[in-house]
Short mmCIF file of N, CA, C and O in Angstrom, two decimals:
data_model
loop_
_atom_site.label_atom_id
_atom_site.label_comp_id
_atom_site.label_asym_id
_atom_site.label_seq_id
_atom_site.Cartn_x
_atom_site.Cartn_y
_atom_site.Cartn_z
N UNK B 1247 79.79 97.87 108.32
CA UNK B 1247 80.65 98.11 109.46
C UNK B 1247 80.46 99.52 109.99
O UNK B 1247 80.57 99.82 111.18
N UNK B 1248 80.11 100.51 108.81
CA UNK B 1248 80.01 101.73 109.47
C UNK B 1248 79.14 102.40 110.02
O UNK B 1248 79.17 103.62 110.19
N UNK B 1249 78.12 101.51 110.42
CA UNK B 1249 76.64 101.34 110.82
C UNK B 1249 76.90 100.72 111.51
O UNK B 1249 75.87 100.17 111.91
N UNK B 1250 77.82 100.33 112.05
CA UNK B 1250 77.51 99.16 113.59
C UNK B 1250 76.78 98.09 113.34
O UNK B 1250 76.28 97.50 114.29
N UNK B 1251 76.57 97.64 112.03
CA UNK B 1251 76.13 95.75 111.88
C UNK B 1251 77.30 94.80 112.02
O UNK B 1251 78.47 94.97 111.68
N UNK B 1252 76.78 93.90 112.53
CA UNK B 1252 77.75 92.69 112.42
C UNK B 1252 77.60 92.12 110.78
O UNK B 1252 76.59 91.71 110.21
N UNK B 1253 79.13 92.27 110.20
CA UNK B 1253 79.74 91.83 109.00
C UNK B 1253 79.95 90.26 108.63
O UNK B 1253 80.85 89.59 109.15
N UNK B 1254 79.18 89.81 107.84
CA UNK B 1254 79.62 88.29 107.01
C UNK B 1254 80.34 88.52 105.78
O UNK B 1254 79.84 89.53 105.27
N UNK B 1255 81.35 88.05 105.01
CA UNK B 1255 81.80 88.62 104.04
C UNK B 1255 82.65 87.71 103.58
O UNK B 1255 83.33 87.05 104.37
N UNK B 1256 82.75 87.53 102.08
CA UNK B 1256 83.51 86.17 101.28
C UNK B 1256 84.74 86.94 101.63
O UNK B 1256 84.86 88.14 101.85
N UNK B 1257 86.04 85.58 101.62
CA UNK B 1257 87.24 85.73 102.22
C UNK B 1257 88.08 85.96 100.74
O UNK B 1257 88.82 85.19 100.13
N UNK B 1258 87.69 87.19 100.46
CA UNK B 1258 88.28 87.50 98.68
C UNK B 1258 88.52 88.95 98.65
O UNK B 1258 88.37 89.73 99.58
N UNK B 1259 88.86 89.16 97.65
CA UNK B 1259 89.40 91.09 97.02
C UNK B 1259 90.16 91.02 98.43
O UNK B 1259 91.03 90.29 98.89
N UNK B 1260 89.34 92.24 98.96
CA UNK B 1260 89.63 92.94 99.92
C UNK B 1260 89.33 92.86 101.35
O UNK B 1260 89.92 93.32 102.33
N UNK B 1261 88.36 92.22 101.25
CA UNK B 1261 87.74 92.00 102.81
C UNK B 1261 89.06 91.19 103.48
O UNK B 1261 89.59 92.02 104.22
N UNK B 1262 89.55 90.38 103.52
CA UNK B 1262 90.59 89.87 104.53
C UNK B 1262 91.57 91.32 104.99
O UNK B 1262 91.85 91.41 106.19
N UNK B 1263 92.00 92.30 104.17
CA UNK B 1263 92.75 93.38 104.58
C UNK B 1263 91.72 94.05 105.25
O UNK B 1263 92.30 94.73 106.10
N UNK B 1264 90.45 94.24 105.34
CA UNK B 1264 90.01 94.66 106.46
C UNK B 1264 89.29 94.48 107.47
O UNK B 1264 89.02 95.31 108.33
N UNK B 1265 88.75 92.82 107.38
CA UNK B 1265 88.19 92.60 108.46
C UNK B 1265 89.00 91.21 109.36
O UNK B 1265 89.15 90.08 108.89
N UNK B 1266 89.33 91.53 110.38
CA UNK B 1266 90.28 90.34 110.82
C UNK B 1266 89.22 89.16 111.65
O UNK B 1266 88.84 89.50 112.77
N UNK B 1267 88.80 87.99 111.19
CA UNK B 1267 87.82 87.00 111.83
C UNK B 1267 87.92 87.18 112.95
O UNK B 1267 88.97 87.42 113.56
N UNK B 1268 86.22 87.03 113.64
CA UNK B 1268 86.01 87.12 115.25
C UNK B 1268 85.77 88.24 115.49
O UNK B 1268 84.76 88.54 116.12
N UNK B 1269 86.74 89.27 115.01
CA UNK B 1269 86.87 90.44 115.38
C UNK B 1269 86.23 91.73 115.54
O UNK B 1269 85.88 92.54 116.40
N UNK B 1270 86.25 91.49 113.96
CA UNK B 1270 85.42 92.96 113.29
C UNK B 1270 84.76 92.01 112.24
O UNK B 1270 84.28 92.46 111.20
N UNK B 1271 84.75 90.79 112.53
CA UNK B 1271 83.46 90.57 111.42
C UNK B 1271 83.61 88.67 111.25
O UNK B 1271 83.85 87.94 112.22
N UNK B 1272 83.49 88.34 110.30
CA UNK B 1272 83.45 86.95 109.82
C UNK B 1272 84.05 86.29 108.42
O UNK B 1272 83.11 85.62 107.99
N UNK B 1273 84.80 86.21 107.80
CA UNK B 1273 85.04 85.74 106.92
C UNK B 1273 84.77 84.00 106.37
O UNK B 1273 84.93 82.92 106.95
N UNK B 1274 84.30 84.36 105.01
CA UNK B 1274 84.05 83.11 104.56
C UNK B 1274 84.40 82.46 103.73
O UNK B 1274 85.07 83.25 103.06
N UNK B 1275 84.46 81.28 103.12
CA UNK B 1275 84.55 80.72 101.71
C UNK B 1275 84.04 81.25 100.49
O UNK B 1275 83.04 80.60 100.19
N UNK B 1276 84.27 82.10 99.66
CA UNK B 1276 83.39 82.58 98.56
C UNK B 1276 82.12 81.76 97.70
O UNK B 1276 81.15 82.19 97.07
N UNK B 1277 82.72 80.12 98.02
CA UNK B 1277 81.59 79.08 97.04
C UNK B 1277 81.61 77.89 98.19
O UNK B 1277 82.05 76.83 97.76
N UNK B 1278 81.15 77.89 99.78
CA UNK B 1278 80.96 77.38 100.18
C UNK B 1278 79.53 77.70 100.65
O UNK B 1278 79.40 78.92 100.72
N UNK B 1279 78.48 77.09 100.97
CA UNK B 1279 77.16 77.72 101.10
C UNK B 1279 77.27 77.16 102.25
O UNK B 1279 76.78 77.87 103.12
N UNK B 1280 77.86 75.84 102.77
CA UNK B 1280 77.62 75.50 104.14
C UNK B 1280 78.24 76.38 105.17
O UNK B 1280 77.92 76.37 106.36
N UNK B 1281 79.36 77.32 104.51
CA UNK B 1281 80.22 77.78 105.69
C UNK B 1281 79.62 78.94 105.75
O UNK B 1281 80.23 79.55 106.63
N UNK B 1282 78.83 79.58 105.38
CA UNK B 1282 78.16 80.88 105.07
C UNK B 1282 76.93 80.56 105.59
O UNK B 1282 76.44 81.45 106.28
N UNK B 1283 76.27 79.54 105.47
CA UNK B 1283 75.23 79.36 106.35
C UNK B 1283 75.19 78.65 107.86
O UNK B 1283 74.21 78.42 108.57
N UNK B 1284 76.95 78.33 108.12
CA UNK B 1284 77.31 77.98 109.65
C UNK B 1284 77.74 79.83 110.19
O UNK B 1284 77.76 80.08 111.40
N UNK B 1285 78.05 80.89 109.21
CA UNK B 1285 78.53 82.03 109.89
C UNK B 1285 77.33 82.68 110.16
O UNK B 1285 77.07 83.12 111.28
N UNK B 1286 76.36 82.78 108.92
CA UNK B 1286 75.37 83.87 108.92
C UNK B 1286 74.25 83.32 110.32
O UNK B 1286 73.68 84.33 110.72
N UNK B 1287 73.81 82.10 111.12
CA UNK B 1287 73.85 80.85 111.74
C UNK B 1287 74.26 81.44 113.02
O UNK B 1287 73.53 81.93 113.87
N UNK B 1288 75.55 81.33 113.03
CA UNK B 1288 76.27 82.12 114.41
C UNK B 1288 76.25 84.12 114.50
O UNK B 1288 76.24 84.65 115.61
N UNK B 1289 76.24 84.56 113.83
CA UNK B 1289 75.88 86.02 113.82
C UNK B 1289 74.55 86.19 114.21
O UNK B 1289 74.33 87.03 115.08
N UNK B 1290 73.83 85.69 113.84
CA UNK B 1290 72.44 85.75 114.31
C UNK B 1290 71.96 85.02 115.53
O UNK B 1290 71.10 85.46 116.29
N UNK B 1291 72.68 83.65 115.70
CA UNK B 1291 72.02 83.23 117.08
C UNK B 1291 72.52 83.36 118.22
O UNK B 1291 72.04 82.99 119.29
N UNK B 1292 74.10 84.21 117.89
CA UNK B 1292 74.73 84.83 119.68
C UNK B 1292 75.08 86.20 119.05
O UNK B 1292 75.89 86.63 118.22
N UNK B 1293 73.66 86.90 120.21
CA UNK B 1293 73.74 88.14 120.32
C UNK B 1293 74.60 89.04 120.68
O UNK B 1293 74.47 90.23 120.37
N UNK B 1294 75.81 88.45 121.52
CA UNK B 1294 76.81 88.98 122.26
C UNK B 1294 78.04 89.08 121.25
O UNK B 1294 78.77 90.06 121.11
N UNK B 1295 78.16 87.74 120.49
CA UNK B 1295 79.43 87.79 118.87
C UNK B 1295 78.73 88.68 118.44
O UNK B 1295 79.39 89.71 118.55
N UNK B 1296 77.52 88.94 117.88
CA UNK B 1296 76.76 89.54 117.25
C UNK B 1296 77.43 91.34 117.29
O UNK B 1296 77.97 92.07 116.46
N UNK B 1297 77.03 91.45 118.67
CA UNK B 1297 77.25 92.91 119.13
C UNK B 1297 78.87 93.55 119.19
O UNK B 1297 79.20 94.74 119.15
N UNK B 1298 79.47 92.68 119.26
CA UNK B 1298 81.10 92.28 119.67
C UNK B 1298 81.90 92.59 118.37
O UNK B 1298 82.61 93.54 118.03
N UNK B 1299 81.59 91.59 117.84
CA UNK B 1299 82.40 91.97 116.10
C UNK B 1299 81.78 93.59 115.55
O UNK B 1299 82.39 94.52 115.02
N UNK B 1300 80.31 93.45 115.94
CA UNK B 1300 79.64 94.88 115.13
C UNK B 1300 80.18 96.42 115.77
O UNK B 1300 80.22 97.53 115.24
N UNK B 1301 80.55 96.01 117.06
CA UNK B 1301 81.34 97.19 118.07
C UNK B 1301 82.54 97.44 116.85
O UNK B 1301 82.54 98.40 116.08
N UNK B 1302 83.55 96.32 116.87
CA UNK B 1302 84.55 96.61 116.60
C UNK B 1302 85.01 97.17 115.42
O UNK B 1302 85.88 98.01 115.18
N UNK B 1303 83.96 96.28 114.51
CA UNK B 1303 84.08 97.11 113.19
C UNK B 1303 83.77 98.22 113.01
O UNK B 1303 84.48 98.85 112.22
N UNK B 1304 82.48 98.99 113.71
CA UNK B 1304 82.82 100.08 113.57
C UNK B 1304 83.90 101.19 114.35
O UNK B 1304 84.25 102.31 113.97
N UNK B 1305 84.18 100.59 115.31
CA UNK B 1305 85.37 101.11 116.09
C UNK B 1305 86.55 101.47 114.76
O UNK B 1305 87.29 102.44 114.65
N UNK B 1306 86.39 100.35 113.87
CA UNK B 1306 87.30 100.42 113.04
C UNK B 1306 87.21 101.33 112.31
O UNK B 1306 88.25 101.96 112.14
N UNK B 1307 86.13 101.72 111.68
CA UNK B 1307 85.92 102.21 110.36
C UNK B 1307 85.94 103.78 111.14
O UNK B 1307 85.76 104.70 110.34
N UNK B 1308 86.13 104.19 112.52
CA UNK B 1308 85.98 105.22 112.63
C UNK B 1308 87.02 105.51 113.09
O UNK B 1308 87.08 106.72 113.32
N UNK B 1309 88.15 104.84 113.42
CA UNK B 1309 89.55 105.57 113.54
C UNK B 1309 90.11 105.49 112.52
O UNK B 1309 90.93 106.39 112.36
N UNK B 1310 89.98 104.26 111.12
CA UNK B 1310 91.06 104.29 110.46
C UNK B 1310 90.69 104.92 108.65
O UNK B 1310 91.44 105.21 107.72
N UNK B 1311 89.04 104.92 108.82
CA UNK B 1311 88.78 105.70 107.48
C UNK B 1311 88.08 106.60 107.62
O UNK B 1311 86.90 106.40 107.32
N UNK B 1312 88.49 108.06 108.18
CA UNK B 1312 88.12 109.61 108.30
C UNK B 1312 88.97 109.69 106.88
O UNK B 1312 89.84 109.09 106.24
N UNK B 1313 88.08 110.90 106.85
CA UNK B 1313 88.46 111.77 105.71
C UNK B 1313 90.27 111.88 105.40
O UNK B 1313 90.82 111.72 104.31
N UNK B 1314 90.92 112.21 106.76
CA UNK B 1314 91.93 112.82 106.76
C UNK B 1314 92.56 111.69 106.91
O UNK B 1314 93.78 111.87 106.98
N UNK B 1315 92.22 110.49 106.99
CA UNK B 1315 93.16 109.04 107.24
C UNK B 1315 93.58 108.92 105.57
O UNK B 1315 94.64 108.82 104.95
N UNK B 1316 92.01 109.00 105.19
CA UNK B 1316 92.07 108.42 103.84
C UNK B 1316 92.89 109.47 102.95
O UNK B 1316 93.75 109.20 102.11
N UNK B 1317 92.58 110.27 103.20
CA UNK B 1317 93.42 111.64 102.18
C UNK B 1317 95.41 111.79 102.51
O UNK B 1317 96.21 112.44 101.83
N UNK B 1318 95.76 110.83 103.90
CA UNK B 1318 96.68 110.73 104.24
C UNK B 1318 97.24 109.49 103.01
O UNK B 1318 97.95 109.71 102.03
N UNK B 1319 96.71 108.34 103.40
CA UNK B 1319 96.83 107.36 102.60
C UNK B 1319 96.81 107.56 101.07
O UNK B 1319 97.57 107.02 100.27
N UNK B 1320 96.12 108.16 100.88
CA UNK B 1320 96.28 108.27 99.39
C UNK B 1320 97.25 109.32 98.95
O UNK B 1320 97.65 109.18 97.79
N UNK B 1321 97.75 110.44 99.66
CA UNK B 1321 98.53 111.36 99.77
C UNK B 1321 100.14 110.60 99.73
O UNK B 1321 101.13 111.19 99.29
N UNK B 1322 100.17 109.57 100.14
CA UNK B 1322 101.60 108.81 100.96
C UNK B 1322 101.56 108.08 99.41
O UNK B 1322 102.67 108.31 98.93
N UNK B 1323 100.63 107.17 98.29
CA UNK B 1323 100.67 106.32 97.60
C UNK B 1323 100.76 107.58 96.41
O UNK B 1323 101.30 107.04 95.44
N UNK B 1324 100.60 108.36 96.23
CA UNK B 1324 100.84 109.42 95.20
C UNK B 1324 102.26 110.02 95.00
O UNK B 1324 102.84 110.28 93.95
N UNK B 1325 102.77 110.24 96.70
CA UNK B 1325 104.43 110.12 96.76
C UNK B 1325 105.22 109.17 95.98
O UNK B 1325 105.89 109.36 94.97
N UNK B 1326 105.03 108.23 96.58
CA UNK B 1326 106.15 107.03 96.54
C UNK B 1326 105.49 106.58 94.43
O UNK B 1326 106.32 106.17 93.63
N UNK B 1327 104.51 106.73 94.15
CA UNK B 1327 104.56 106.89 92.74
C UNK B 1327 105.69 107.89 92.17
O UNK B 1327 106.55 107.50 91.38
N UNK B 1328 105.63 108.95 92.55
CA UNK B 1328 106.26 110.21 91.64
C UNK B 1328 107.33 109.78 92.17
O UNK B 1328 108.14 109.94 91.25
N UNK B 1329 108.23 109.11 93.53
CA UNK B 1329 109.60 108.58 93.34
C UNK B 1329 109.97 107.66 92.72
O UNK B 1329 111.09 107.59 92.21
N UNK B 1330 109.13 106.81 92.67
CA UNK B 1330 109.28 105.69 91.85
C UNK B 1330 109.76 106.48 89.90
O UNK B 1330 110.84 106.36 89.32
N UNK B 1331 108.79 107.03 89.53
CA UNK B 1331 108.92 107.91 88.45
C UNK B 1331 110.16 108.69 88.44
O UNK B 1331 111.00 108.52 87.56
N UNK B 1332 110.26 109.29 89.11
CA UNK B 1332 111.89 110.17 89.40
C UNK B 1332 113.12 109.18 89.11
O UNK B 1332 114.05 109.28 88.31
N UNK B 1333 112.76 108.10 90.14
CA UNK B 1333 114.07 106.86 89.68
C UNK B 1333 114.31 106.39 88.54
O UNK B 1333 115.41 106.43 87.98
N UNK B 1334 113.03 105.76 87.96
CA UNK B 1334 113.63 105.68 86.51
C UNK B 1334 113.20 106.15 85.52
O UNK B 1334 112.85 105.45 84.58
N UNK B 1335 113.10 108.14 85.52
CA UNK B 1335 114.01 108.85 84.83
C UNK B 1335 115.35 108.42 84.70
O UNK B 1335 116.00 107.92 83.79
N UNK B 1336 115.66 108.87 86.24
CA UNK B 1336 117.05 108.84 86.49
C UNK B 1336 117.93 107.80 85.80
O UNK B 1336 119.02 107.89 85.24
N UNK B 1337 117.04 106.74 86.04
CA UNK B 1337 117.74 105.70 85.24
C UNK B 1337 118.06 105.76 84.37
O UNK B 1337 119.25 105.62 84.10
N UNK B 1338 116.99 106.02 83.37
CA UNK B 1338 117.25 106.27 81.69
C UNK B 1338 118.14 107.56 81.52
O UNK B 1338 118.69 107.58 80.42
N UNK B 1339 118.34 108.27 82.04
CA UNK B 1339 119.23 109.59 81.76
C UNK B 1339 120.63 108.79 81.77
O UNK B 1339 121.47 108.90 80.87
N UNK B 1340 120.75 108.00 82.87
CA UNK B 1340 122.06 107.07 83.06
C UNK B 1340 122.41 106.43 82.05
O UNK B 1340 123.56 106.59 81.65
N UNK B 1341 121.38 105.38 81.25
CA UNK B 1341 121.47 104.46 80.33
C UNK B 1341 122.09 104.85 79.40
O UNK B 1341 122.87 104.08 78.86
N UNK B 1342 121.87 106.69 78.74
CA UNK B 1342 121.75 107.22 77.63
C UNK B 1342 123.29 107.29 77.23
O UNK B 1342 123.62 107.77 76.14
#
């Protein structure tokens, strides 16, 4: 995506949180070979989906994972840990 290719990608882990079908890419069946060879099929024989999804994804990958997105994001999930932690201290101080 961050190369401006058009994306095929099993519809598992993570790829559904970041590529939305049509869009920014293609999602597939992980153990379907026919549906992977009807996507990989259409990525290759319309140049225009082709170029279209490959725009967008990288459109994507360049507003939403900079350095400072990502260091935001992980900055925000390091918070809400150490409150989470704070609470139940708190808790157990209560219990005692």
């Amino acid at each position: 995506m961050a190369l401006g290719l058009p994306v095929v990608a099993s519809d598992a882990g993570g790829n559904p949180d970041l590529i939305t079908p049509g869009d920014t890419g293609v999602l597939v069946a992980p153990l379907d070979p026919v549906a992977w060879a009807q996507a990989l099929a259409q990525v290759l024989g319309d140049r225009e989906f082709a170029g279209r999804i490959a725009r967008r994804g990288r459109e994507l990958v360049r507003r939403e994972f900079t350095l400072e997105r990502t260091a935001e994001r992980t900055e925000v999930v390091y918070r809400e840990a150490l409150e989470r932690r704070r609470s139940l201290d708190g808790d157990r101080a209560h219990a005692r």
